[in-house]
Amino acid sequence: MNSSAGDDPVTSSEIPNEMTGGEALARILKAAKPGPMFGMGGFQLLPFYDAARRIGLNHNLINDERCAVFIADAYAKVSGRVGVCDATLGPGATNLVTGLVEALNAGSPLVVFVGDTHRMHSWKNMTQESRQVEILRPACKELIRVEMIERLPELVKRAFHVATSGRPGPVVVDIPEDICHDTFPFDPAEFEIDEALASSPALRCAPAAADLAQAADMLAKAKRPLMLCGGGVHISGAAKAAEALARAINLPVAHTMTGKGAIACIDPLSAGLFGRYDRIANALIEESDCLLVTGCKLGEIATKRYSVPAAGKTVIHLDNVAEEFGRTFSPALRLWSDAREGLTGLASALADRADAIKTRQQGYADEVAAKMAEWRKSVEPRLTSGERPINMARMLNEVNKAMPANGVLVADGGFAAHWGGLLYDTKEAGRGFVPDRGFASIGYGLPGAMGAALAAPGRRVIGLTGDGGFNMVMGELETARRLKLPLTVIVVNNAASGYVKALQHLMYGRDAYQSSDLEEVNYANVATALGCLGLRVESPDDLAGALAKSFTNTDGPTLIDVVVTRDPAHMLPGVDNRTVQVKKGDRVA
């Protein structure tokens, strides 16, 4: 890899009097001290690539542009800093769409650069030309097209500002070929940038004092209050604030898949996942007399198809995006606020009553801890199952035992995310579980793990992916090997598009499967062929050893091919492998 993101920016004395637009782009990026950047070049951005080489920008070749966005997205989620990537025009730009929508829906701050056609020759059947601006615009928070070379530094700064303000999101900067190749005598002062713009959120809003006081009174009077945390808690960096409020007044906490880690899953106050897949949380929500929903959009899965919470429940909704209020549930009180600022404000507003509330709520808190302990005991046979092929619950239990407290599990969309969301236990507050639930595309597990490893060097990173998702992106093992990233990829090998096959089984019965089976593949051999350490596990008793061996491989990625059940009746996420009656016409995602 080239020089690290922490290198000093180029000083004014080193900036030439005149430079190409591409070099100006590289220098303003260098000043922002971004994380590692990934892309696949083309003629349009060649001056940028040349300058990146000369000034030591940490830029790396990717094998698929979609994975470049996935890496940037996971990097942003784990680091809290802006993720950056680039693509050439046409197919390079359109390959970004899936990753951009993930970042847009998930609130991940990205700045993405795309080359475009020479403006003198646009709409004259230029090679690879498309209406890419129109294609990309709805997939990002804002699209900025550079029409004058002298405005390039200004507009790149604008991109960072938009990406890190409000609900963070991806900003695309579209750069025509002539802008990138032309030259201009830039003022060196234009290459100074506020480093705060490279972190998110760069700006925070706080709730109105009267609203905060009302929310505090509602929580103080409640007998069975419950906090429901979504991914906004992590976008805000509010996990410590959530943990502090919970402990101050014995406030139990349930979470969505993206909100996992709002408090540690092993904390006595944790009620686990709520919504479609829950442990004890849905019943607690039903019994609660006041719900504090924090950084959560209350989407379909979190609400179990909009049935949780039930209509009429008293809800305080804390979010920094006012448009989310009332979208799926009408709250009794709206707190328009950054999650960290809102939770900190609530803790302060309750401070003089906190000890009394905590004492009064101790019995309730003990009840939650007892119910969680009872749940864990009830599923122990699944968690320790000796079944072959391997039971998913046993596999996740071994991951729980092996993962250090500061480890990061990145879960691919669908099958892996649901199982991981239900069974993976974070051991401390913070973003230790990274699912791509903004768009839930499969193929995220490997590049997401790469982004997490780059964002958190020294932390153990595992990417959990299905065989179908891995098939989409296996070429990025070469990228991970090239960068010597010491991460572990677990391929859940069920020789199927497991989630789809399980749903087909539920709806249409056994042997009614269409286009959901894959060929048997030994993915350990695939990894070996790509120059990585590949391990195949067919017995549950070998899981712990394989994980331990992968953790000692510090020279590059390790892939563990885990052979799990082929029975679609036992594929659906849920430690009890529950059967669900699905009515015809009732779509299940």
Coordinates of C-alpha atoms in Angstrom, one line a residue:
M1 CA 0.0 0.0 0.0
N2 CA 1.0 3.6 -0.4
S3 CA 1.5 6.0 2.5
S4 CA -1.1 5.9 5.3
A5 CA -4.1 8.2 5.7
G6 CA -2.3 9.8 8.6
D7 CA 0.5 11.4 6.5
D8 CA 0.8 15.2 6.8
P9 CA -1.0 17.1 4.0
V10 CA 1.1 18.6 1.3
T11 CA 2.4 22.1 2.4
S12 CA 1.6 25.2 0.4
S13 CA 5.3 25.5 -0.7
E14 CA 5.0 22.1 -2.4
I15 CA 2.0 23.0 -4.4
P16 CA 2.9 24.0 -8.0
N17 CA 1.6 27.3 -9.5
E18 CA -0.4 25.4 -12.1
M19 CA -1.7 21.9 -12.1
T20 CA -4.3 19.7 -13.7
G21 CA -7.7 19.3 -12.3
G22 CA -6.8 15.7 -11.5
E23 CA -3.8 16.8 -9.4
A24 CA -6.0 19.4 -7.7
L25 CA -8.4 16.7 -6.7
A26 CA -5.6 14.5 -5.3
R27 CA -4.2 17.4 -3.3
I28 CA -7.5 18.5 -1.7
L29 CA -8.1 14.8 -0.8
K30 CA -4.6 14.6 0.7
A31 CA -5.3 17.6 2.8
A32 CA -8.5 16.0 4.1
K33 CA -6.5 13.0 5.3
P34 CA -9.0 10.4 4.1
G35 CA -8.9 6.7 4.7
P36 CA -7.6 4.2 2.1
M37 CA -9.2 4.9 -1.3
F38 CA -10.2 2.2 -3.9
G39 CA -11.0 2.5 -7.5
M40 CA -10.5 1.3 -11.1
G41 CA -9.0 3.9 -13.4
G42 CA -9.8 5.0 -16.9
F43 CA -8.6 7.7 -19.2
Q44 CA -10.9 10.4 -17.7
L45 CA -9.2 10.2 -14.3
L46 CA -5.6 9.5 -15.3
P47 CA -4.2 12.9 -14.1
F48 CA -5.7 12.1 -10.7
Y49 CA -4.1 8.7 -10.6
D50 CA -0.7 10.1 -11.7
A51 CA -0.9 12.8 -9.0
A52 CA -2.0 10.2 -6.3
R53 CA 1.2 8.3 -7.1
R54 CA 3.4 11.3 -6.9
I55 CA 2.1 12.8 -3.7
G56 CA 1.6 9.5 -1.8
L57 CA -2.2 9.3 -1.7
N58 CA -3.3 5.9 -0.3
H59 CA -5.1 4.7 -3.4
N60 CA -5.6 1.0 -4.4
L61 CA -6.9 -0.9 -7.3
I62 CA -10.2 -2.7 -6.8
N63 CA -11.5 -5.6 -9.0
D64 CA -15.2 -4.4 -9.0
E65 CA -16.4 -0.9 -8.4
R66 CA -19.3 -2.0 -6.3
C67 CA -16.8 -3.5 -3.8
A68 CA -15.0 -0.2 -3.7
V69 CA -18.1 1.4 -2.3
F70 CA -18.7 -1.5 0.1
I71 CA -15.2 -1.1 1.4
A72 CA -15.7 2.7 1.8
D73 CA -19.1 2.1 3.5
A74 CA -17.7 -0.3 6.1
Y75 CA -14.7 1.9 6.6
A76 CA -17.0 4.8 7.4
K77 CA -19.2 2.8 9.6
V78 CA -16.4 1.5 11.8
S79 CA -14.1 4.6 11.8
G80 CA -16.7 7.4 11.8
R81 CA -14.6 9.0 9.1
V82 CA -15.5 9.7 5.4
G83 CA -15.0 6.8 3.1
V84 CA -13.7 7.6 -0.4
C85 CA -13.6 5.8 -3.7
D86 CA -13.7 6.5 -7.4
A87 CA -14.7 5.0 -10.7
T88 CA -14.3 5.8 -14.4
L89 CA -17.3 6.8 -16.6
G90 CA -20.0 4.5 -17.8
P91 CA -19.9 1.0 -16.5
G92 CA -17.5 2.1 -13.7
A93 CA -20.0 4.7 -12.6
T94 CA -23.1 2.5 -12.9
N95 CA -21.4 -0.3 -10.9
L96 CA -21.5 2.1 -7.9
V97 CA -25.3 2.2 -7.6
T98 CA -25.9 -0.7 -5.2
G99 CA -23.2 0.5 -2.8
L100 CA -24.3 4.1 -3.0
V101 CA -27.9 3.1 -2.0
E102 CA -26.5 1.1 0.9
A103 CA -24.6 4.1 2.1
L104 CA -27.6 6.4 1.5
N105 CA -30.0 4.3 3.4
A106 CA -27.5 3.5 6.2
G107 CA -26.3 7.1 6.7
S108 CA -22.7 6.3 5.8
P109 CA -20.6 9.4 4.9
L110 CA -18.9 8.8 1.6
V111 CA -17.3 11.0 -1.1
V112 CA -17.2 9.3 -4.4
F113 CA -15.5 10.6 -7.6
V114 CA -16.5 9.5 -11.1
G115 CA -15.0 10.5 -14.4
D116 CA -17.3 11.7 -17.2
T117 CA -17.1 12.4 -20.9
H118 CA -15.2 15.4 -22.4
R119 CA -17.8 18.1 -22.5
M120 CA -16.8 19.2 -26.0
H121 CA -17.8 15.7 -27.3
S122 CA -20.7 14.7 -25.0
W123 CA -23.7 13.1 -26.8
K124 CA -21.6 12.2 -29.8
N125 CA -21.5 8.5 -29.1
M126 CA -18.5 8.7 -26.9
T127 CA -17.2 5.3 -25.7
Q128 CA -19.0 4.1 -22.6
E129 CA -21.0 7.3 -22.4
S130 CA -24.3 7.1 -20.5
R131 CA -26.7 9.4 -18.6
Q132 CA -24.7 8.6 -15.5
V133 CA -25.5 11.8 -13.7
E134 CA -29.2 11.0 -13.9
I135 CA -28.6 7.3 -13.0
L136 CA -26.5 8.2 -9.9
R137 CA -28.4 11.2 -8.6
P138 CA -31.2 9.3 -6.8
A139 CA -28.6 6.9 -5.3
C140 CA -26.8 9.5 -3.3
K141 CA -27.4 12.3 -0.9
E142 CA -26.1 14.9 -3.4
L143 CA -24.5 14.9 -6.8
I144 CA -22.1 17.7 -7.6
R145 CA -20.9 18.1 -11.2
V146 CA -17.8 20.1 -11.7
E147 CA -18.3 22.5 -14.6
M148 CA -15.4 24.9 -14.0
I149 CA -11.9 23.7 -13.1
E150 CA -11.2 26.6 -10.8
R151 CA -14.2 25.5 -8.6
L152 CA -12.9 22.0 -8.1
P153 CA -11.3 22.5 -4.6
E154 CA -14.4 24.4 -3.4
L155 CA -16.8 21.7 -4.6
V156 CA -14.8 18.8 -3.1
K157 CA -14.9 20.6 0.2
R158 CA -18.7 21.0 -0.3
A159 CA -18.9 17.3 -0.9
F160 CA -17.3 16.5 2.5
H161 CA -19.6 19.0 4.2
V162 CA -22.7 17.5 2.8
A163 CA -21.5 13.9 3.4
T164 CA -21.0 14.6 7.2
S165 CA -23.9 16.9 8.0
G166 CA -27.5 16.0 9.1
R167 CA -28.0 12.3 8.4
P168 CA -24.6 11.5 6.8
G169 CA -24.6 10.0 3.3
P170 CA -22.8 9.5 0.1
V171 CA -22.0 12.5 -2.2
V172 CA -20.9 11.9 -5.8
V173 CA -18.6 14.3 -7.5
D174 CA -18.9 14.0 -11.3
I175 CA -15.7 15.3 -13.1
P176 CA -15.7 15.6 -16.9
E177 CA -12.6 14.5 -18.7
D178 CA -11.6 18.0 -19.8
I179 CA -11.9 19.3 -16.2
C180 CA -9.6 16.6 -15.0
H181 CA -7.0 17.0 -17.8
D182 CA -7.0 20.8 -18.1
T183 CA -4.7 23.0 -16.0
F184 CA -5.3 26.0 -13.8
P185 CA -3.1 28.2 -11.5
F186 CA -4.8 27.4 -8.2
D187 CA -4.2 29.5 -5.1
P188 CA -2.4 27.2 -2.5
A189 CA -4.8 28.4 0.2
E190 CA -7.6 26.6 -1.7
F191 CA -6.0 23.3 -0.5
E192 CA -6.7 23.9 3.1
I193 CA -9.6 22.0 4.5
D194 CA -11.2 21.7 8.0
E195 CA -10.3 18.2 9.2
A196 CA -13.6 18.1 11.0
L197 CA -15.3 17.7 7.6
A198 CA -13.6 14.3 7.3
S199 CA -15.4 13.0 10.4
S200 CA -19.0 12.4 11.0
P201 CA -21.2 13.9 12.2
A202 CA -19.4 17.1 11.7
L203 CA -22.4 19.1 13.0
R204 CA -24.8 18.1 15.7
C205 CA -28.3 19.3 16.7
A206 CA -29.8 19.1 20.2
P207 CA -33.5 18.9 21.2
A208 CA -35.5 21.9 22.4
A209 CA -35.3 22.3 26.2
A210 CA -39.1 21.9 26.6
D211 CA -39.2 18.7 24.6
L212 CA -36.3 17.3 26.6
A213 CA -37.9 18.1 29.9
Q214 CA -41.2 16.4 28.7
A215 CA -39.3 13.3 27.6
A216 CA -37.5 13.1 30.9
D217 CA -40.8 13.4 32.8
M218 CA -42.3 10.6 30.7
L219 CA -39.4 8.3 31.4
A220 CA -39.4 9.1 35.1
K221 CA -43.1 8.3 35.4
A222 CA -42.9 5.0 33.4
K223 CA -43.0 1.7 35.2
R224 CA -41.7 -0.4 32.3
P225 CA -39.7 1.9 30.1
L226 CA -37.6 0.4 27.3
M227 CA -35.1 2.0 24.9
L228 CA -35.1 0.8 21.3
C229 CA -31.9 1.6 19.5
G230 CA -31.2 1.7 15.8
G231 CA -28.1 2.3 13.6
G232 CA -28.4 6.0 14.2
V233 CA -26.8 5.4 17.6
H234 CA -23.6 4.3 15.9
I235 CA -23.7 6.9 13.2
S236 CA -23.8 9.5 16.0
G237 CA -21.1 7.7 18.1
A238 CA -23.7 7.6 20.9
A239 CA -23.2 4.1 22.3
K240 CA -21.5 5.3 25.4
A241 CA -24.3 7.8 26.0
A242 CA -26.9 5.1 25.5
E243 CA -25.0 2.9 28.0
A244 CA -24.7 5.7 30.5
L245 CA -28.4 6.5 30.4
A246 CA -29.4 2.9 30.6
R247 CA -27.3 2.3 33.7
A248 CA -28.3 5.6 35.3
I249 CA -32.0 4.7 35.6
N250 CA -32.0 0.9 35.0
L251 CA -33.4 1.3 31.5
P252 CA -33.4 -1.9 29.5
V253 CA -32.3 -1.7 25.8
A254 CA -33.3 -3.6 22.8
H255 CA -31.8 -3.0 19.3
T256 CA -32.2 -3.5 15.6
M257 CA -29.6 -5.4 13.6
T258 CA -27.7 -2.1 12.9
G259 CA -28.2 -1.0 16.5
K260 CA -26.5 -4.0 18.0
G261 CA -23.8 -2.7 20.4
A262 CA -25.8 0.3 21.6
I263 CA -25.0 -1.4 24.9
A264 CA -23.1 -4.7 25.1
C265 CA -25.2 -7.7 24.3
I266 CA -23.9 -9.3 27.5
D267 CA -25.0 -6.4 29.6
P268 CA -27.7 -7.4 32.1
L269 CA -29.9 -4.5 30.7
S270 CA -29.7 -5.9 27.1
A271 CA -33.0 -7.2 25.8
G272 CA -31.4 -8.2 22.5
L273 CA -32.8 -7.9 19.0
F274 CA -36.4 -6.8 18.4
G275 CA -38.7 -7.1 15.4
R276 CA -38.9 -10.0 13.0
Y277 CA -36.2 -12.0 14.9
D278 CA -36.2 -11.4 18.6
R279 CA -35.2 -13.1 21.8
I280 CA -37.3 -11.5 24.6
A281 CA -37.6 -8.0 23.3
N282 CA -41.0 -8.1 21.5
A283 CA -42.8 -9.3 24.6
L284 CA -41.1 -6.5 26.6
I285 CA -42.2 -3.9 24.0
E286 CA -45.8 -5.2 24.3
E287 CA -45.6 -4.8 28.1
S288 CA -43.9 -1.4 28.1
D289 CA -45.6 1.8 29.0
C290 CA -43.0 4.1 27.5
L291 CA -40.7 3.4 24.5
L292 CA -37.7 5.6 23.8
V293 CA -36.9 5.0 20.1
T294 CA -33.4 6.3 19.4
G295 CA -31.7 6.6 16.0
C296 CA -34.2 4.1 14.5
K297 CA -36.4 4.4 11.4
L298 CA -38.8 1.7 12.6
G299 CA -38.6 0.0 9.2
E300 CA -40.2 -3.3 8.2
I301 CA -37.9 -5.8 9.8
A302 CA -37.4 -3.8 13.0
T303 CA -41.2 -3.6 13.4
K304 CA -42.1 -7.1 12.2
R305 CA -43.9 -5.8 9.2
Y306 CA -45.2 -2.7 11.1
S307 CA -46.8 -4.6 13.9
V308 CA -44.3 -3.8 16.7
P309 CA -44.9 -1.6 18.6
A310 CA -48.6 -2.1 18.6
A311 CA -50.7 0.9 17.7
G312 CA -51.4 3.2 20.7
K313 CA -48.1 2.6 22.4
T314 CA -46.5 5.6 24.1
V315 CA -43.4 6.4 22.0
I316 CA -40.7 9.0 22.3
H317 CA -38.9 9.2 18.9
L318 CA -35.4 10.7 19.0
D319 CA -33.9 11.2 15.5
N320 CA -31.9 13.8 13.7
V321 CA -34.0 13.4 10.5
A322 CA -37.4 15.1 11.0
E323 CA -38.8 13.3 8.0
E324 CA -38.6 10.0 9.8
F325 CA -41.2 11.1 12.5
G326 CA -44.5 9.6 11.8
R327 CA -43.4 7.6 8.7
T328 CA -44.3 4.2 10.2
F329 CA -45.5 5.1 13.7
S330 CA -47.0 8.3 15.3
P331 CA -45.0 9.1 18.4
A332 CA -46.3 10.8 21.4
L333 CA -43.2 13.1 21.4
R334 CA -40.7 13.9 18.7
L335 CA -37.2 14.7 19.8
W336 CA -35.4 16.3 16.8
S337 CA -31.8 15.7 17.8
D338 CA -28.5 14.0 17.2
A339 CA -28.6 10.7 19.2
R340 CA -25.6 11.5 21.3
E341 CA -26.7 15.0 22.2
G342 CA -30.3 13.8 22.9
L343 CA -29.3 10.9 25.1
T344 CA -26.8 13.1 27.0
G345 CA -29.4 15.7 27.4
L346 CA -31.9 13.2 28.8
A347 CA -29.4 11.9 31.3
S348 CA -28.8 15.4 32.5
A349 CA -32.5 16.2 32.7
L350 CA -33.0 13.0 34.8
A351 CA -29.8 13.5 36.9
D352 CA -31.6 14.7 40.1
R353 CA -34.1 11.8 39.9
A354 CA -31.7 9.1 38.6
D355 CA -30.9 7.3 41.8
A356 CA -34.5 7.1 42.9
I357 CA -35.6 5.9 39.5
K358 CA -32.8 3.3 39.4
T359 CA -33.7 1.9 42.8
R360 CA -37.4 1.8 41.8
Q361 CA -36.6 0.0 38.5
Q362 CA -34.2 -2.6 39.9
G363 CA -36.8 -5.3 40.1
Y364 CA -37.8 -4.6 36.4
A365 CA -34.1 -4.7 35.4
D366 CA -33.6 -8.0 37.2
E367 CA -36.7 -9.4 35.5
V368 CA -35.2 -8.6 32.1
A369 CA -31.8 -10.2 33.0
A370 CA -33.7 -13.3 34.2
K371 CA -35.7 -13.6 31.0
M372 CA -32.6 -13.3 28.9
A373 CA -30.8 -16.0 31.0
E374 CA -33.9 -18.2 30.6
W375 CA -33.8 -17.7 26.9
R376 CA -30.1 -18.6 26.7
K377 CA -30.7 -21.7 28.7
S378 CA -33.6 -22.7 26.5
V379 CA -31.5 -22.6 23.3
E380 CA -28.4 -24.1 24.8
P381 CA -28.9 -27.4 22.9
R382 CA -28.8 -25.5 19.6
L383 CA -25.8 -23.5 20.6
T384 CA -23.8 -26.6 21.4
S385 CA -25.3 -28.9 18.8
G386 CA -23.1 -31.6 17.4
E387 CA -25.1 -31.9 14.2
R388 CA -23.5 -32.5 10.9
P389 CA -23.8 -30.6 8.6
I390 CA -23.1 -27.9 11.1
N391 CA -26.0 -26.0 12.8
M392 CA -25.8 -22.3 12.2
A393 CA -26.4 -21.7 15.9
R394 CA -23.4 -23.7 16.9
M395 CA -21.2 -21.8 14.4
L396 CA -22.3 -18.4 15.7
N397 CA -21.7 -19.7 19.3
E398 CA -18.2 -20.6 18.4
V399 CA -17.7 -17.2 16.9
N400 CA -19.0 -15.6 20.1
K401 CA -16.5 -17.6 22.2
A402 CA -13.6 -16.8 19.9
M403 CA -14.1 -13.1 19.2
P404 CA -12.3 -10.7 21.5
A405 CA -14.3 -7.9 23.2
N406 CA -13.2 -5.3 20.6
G407 CA -13.7 -7.6 17.6
V408 CA -15.9 -6.7 14.6
L409 CA -18.2 -9.1 12.8
V410 CA -19.3 -7.9 9.4
A411 CA -22.4 -9.7 8.2
D412 CA -23.5 -10.0 4.6
G413 CA -27.0 -9.2 3.6
G414 CA -29.9 -11.6 4.1
F415 CA -29.1 -15.0 5.6
A416 CA -25.8 -14.0 7.3
A417 CA -27.2 -10.7 8.7
H418 CA -30.3 -12.3 10.2
W419 CA -28.4 -15.1 11.9
G420 CA -25.7 -12.8 13.1
G421 CA -28.2 -10.2 14.3
L422 CA -30.0 -12.8 16.4
L423 CA -27.1 -14.7 17.8
Y424 CA -23.9 -12.7 17.7
D425 CA -23.1 -11.0 21.1
T426 CA -21.1 -7.9 21.2
K427 CA -19.1 -7.7 24.5
E428 CA -18.8 -4.0 24.8
A429 CA -20.7 -0.9 23.7
G430 CA -19.9 0.3 20.2
R431 CA -20.0 -0.7 16.6
G432 CA -18.8 -4.3 16.8
F433 CA -21.4 -5.7 14.4
V434 CA -21.6 -4.3 10.9
P435 CA -24.5 -5.6 8.7
D436 CA -25.3 -4.0 5.3
R437 CA -28.9 -3.4 6.2
G438 CA -29.2 -0.1 4.4
F439 CA -29.9 -2.0 1.2
A440 CA -29.3 -5.6 2.3
S441 CA -27.4 -6.5 -0.8
I442 CA -25.5 -9.8 -0.7
G443 CA -21.9 -9.6 -1.6
Y444 CA -21.0 -7.2 1.2
G445 CA -19.3 -9.7 3.6
L446 CA -15.8 -9.8 2.1
P447 CA -15.4 -6.1 1.0
G448 CA -17.1 -5.0 4.2
A449 CA -14.6 -7.0 6.3
M450 CA -11.8 -5.3 4.3
G451 CA -13.2 -1.9 5.1
A452 CA -13.5 -2.7 8.7
A453 CA -10.0 -4.1 8.9
L454 CA -8.6 -0.9 7.3
A455 CA -10.7 1.2 9.7
A456 CA -9.6 -0.7 12.8
P457 CA -6.1 -2.1 12.5
G458 CA -5.3 -4.3 15.4
R459 CA -8.9 -5.3 16.0
R460 CA -10.0 -8.8 15.0
V461 CA -12.3 -8.7 12.0
I462 CA -14.5 -11.5 10.7
G463 CA -16.6 -11.3 7.6
L464 CA -19.7 -13.6 7.6
T465 CA -21.0 -14.4 4.1
G466 CA -23.1 -17.0 2.3
D467 CA -21.7 -19.0 -0.6
G468 CA -24.0 -17.0 -3.0
G469 CA -22.8 -13.7 -1.7
F470 CA -19.1 -14.8 -1.8
N471 CA -19.5 -16.0 -5.4
M472 CA -20.3 -12.4 -6.4
V473 CA -17.1 -10.9 -5.0
M474 CA -14.5 -13.7 -4.5
G475 CA -12.1 -11.8 -6.8
E476 CA -11.6 -9.3 -3.9
L477 CA -9.6 -12.0 -2.0
E478 CA -6.9 -11.0 -4.4
T479 CA -7.2 -7.4 -3.2
A480 CA -7.2 -8.4 0.4
R481 CA -4.1 -10.5 -0.2
R482 CA -2.4 -7.7 -2.0
L483 CA -3.0 -5.4 1.0
K484 CA -2.0 -8.1 3.4
L485 CA -5.2 -7.6 5.5
P486 CA -5.3 -10.1 8.4
L487 CA -9.0 -10.7 8.4
T488 CA -11.1 -13.9 8.5
V489 CA -13.9 -14.7 6.0
I490 CA -16.4 -17.3 7.0
V491 CA -18.3 -18.7 4.1
V492 CA -21.6 -20.3 5.2
N493 CA -21.7 -23.1 2.7
N494 CA -25.1 -24.6 2.2
A495 CA -24.9 -25.0 -1.6
A496 CA -27.9 -22.8 -2.1
S497 CA -29.3 -19.3 -2.0
G498 CA -30.3 -20.3 1.5
Y499 CA -32.8 -17.6 2.4
V500 CA -34.7 -18.0 -0.9
K501 CA -34.7 -21.7 -0.7
A502 CA -36.0 -21.7 2.8
L503 CA -38.8 -19.3 1.8
Q504 CA -39.7 -21.6 -1.1
H505 CA -39.9 -24.5 1.3
L506 CA -42.2 -22.6 3.6
M507 CA -44.5 -21.4 0.9
Y508 CA -44.6 -24.3 -1.6
G509 CA -43.3 -27.4 0.3
R510 CA -40.4 -29.7 0.0
D511 CA -38.9 -30.3 -3.5
A512 CA -40.5 -27.1 -4.8
Y513 CA -37.3 -25.2 -5.4
Q514 CA -36.6 -23.1 -8.4
S515 CA -33.2 -21.4 -9.2
S516 CA -32.1 -21.6 -5.6
D517 CA -29.5 -24.4 -5.6
L518 CA -25.7 -24.0 -6.2
E519 CA -23.1 -26.5 -7.1
E520 CA -21.0 -27.9 -4.2
V521 CA -17.8 -25.9 -4.1
N522 CA -14.8 -26.3 -1.7
Y523 CA -14.2 -22.6 -1.0
A524 CA -11.1 -23.4 1.0
N525 CA -9.5 -24.6 -2.3
V526 CA -10.7 -21.4 -4.0
A527 CA -8.9 -19.3 -1.3
T528 CA -5.7 -21.4 -1.6
A529 CA -5.7 -20.9 -5.4
L530 CA -5.9 -17.2 -4.8
G531 CA -2.9 -17.4 -2.5
C532 CA -4.7 -17.1 0.8
L533 CA -5.1 -19.5 3.7
G534 CA -8.1 -21.7 3.2
L535 CA -9.6 -24.0 5.8
R536 CA -12.6 -26.3 5.4
V537 CA -14.7 -27.2 8.4
E538 CA -17.3 -30.1 8.2
S539 CA -17.4 -31.0 11.9
P540 CA -18.6 -28.5 14.6
D541 CA -15.8 -29.7 16.8
D542 CA -13.3 -28.3 14.4
L543 CA -14.7 -24.7 14.4
A544 CA -12.8 -23.4 17.4
G545 CA -9.5 -24.7 16.0
A546 CA -10.1 -23.2 12.6
L547 CA -11.0 -19.8 14.1
A548 CA -7.9 -19.9 16.3
K549 CA -5.7 -20.7 13.3
S550 CA -7.2 -17.9 11.3
F551 CA -6.4 -15.5 14.1
T552 CA -2.7 -16.4 14.0
N553 CA -2.5 -15.6 10.2
T554 CA -1.3 -12.0 10.2
D555 CA 0.1 -12.0 6.7
G556 CA -3.2 -11.9 4.8
P557 CA -6.8 -13.1 4.7
T558 CA -8.0 -16.5 5.9
L559 CA -11.1 -18.1 4.5
I560 CA -13.0 -20.7 6.5
D561 CA -15.4 -22.8 4.5
V562 CA -18.1 -24.0 6.9
V563 CA -20.4 -26.7 5.7
V564 CA -23.8 -26.1 7.2
T565 CA -27.2 -27.7 6.9
R566 CA -28.6 -28.4 3.4
D567 CA -32.1 -28.8 4.8
P568 CA -34.2 -25.7 3.9
A569 CA -36.5 -26.5 6.8
H570 CA -33.6 -25.5 9.1
M571 CA -32.1 -22.6 7.1
L572 CA -34.2 -19.7 8.3
P573 CA -32.6 -17.5 10.9
G574 CA -33.9 -18.3 14.3
V575 CA -32.1 -20.3 16.9
D576 CA -35.1 -22.5 17.4
N577 CA -35.5 -23.0 13.6
R578 CA -39.1 -22.0 14.0
T579 CA -41.6 -22.8 11.3
V580 CA -43.6 -20.0 10.0
Q581 CA -47.0 -20.2 8.2
V582 CA -46.7 -17.8 5.2
K583 CA -49.9 -16.9 3.5
K584 CA -49.8 -16.7 -0.3
G585 CA -49.3 -13.2 -1.4
D586 CA -47.6 -12.2 1.9
R587 CA -44.1 -11.3 0.7
V588 CA -41.3 -12.1 3.1
A589 CA -38.0 -10.3 2.6

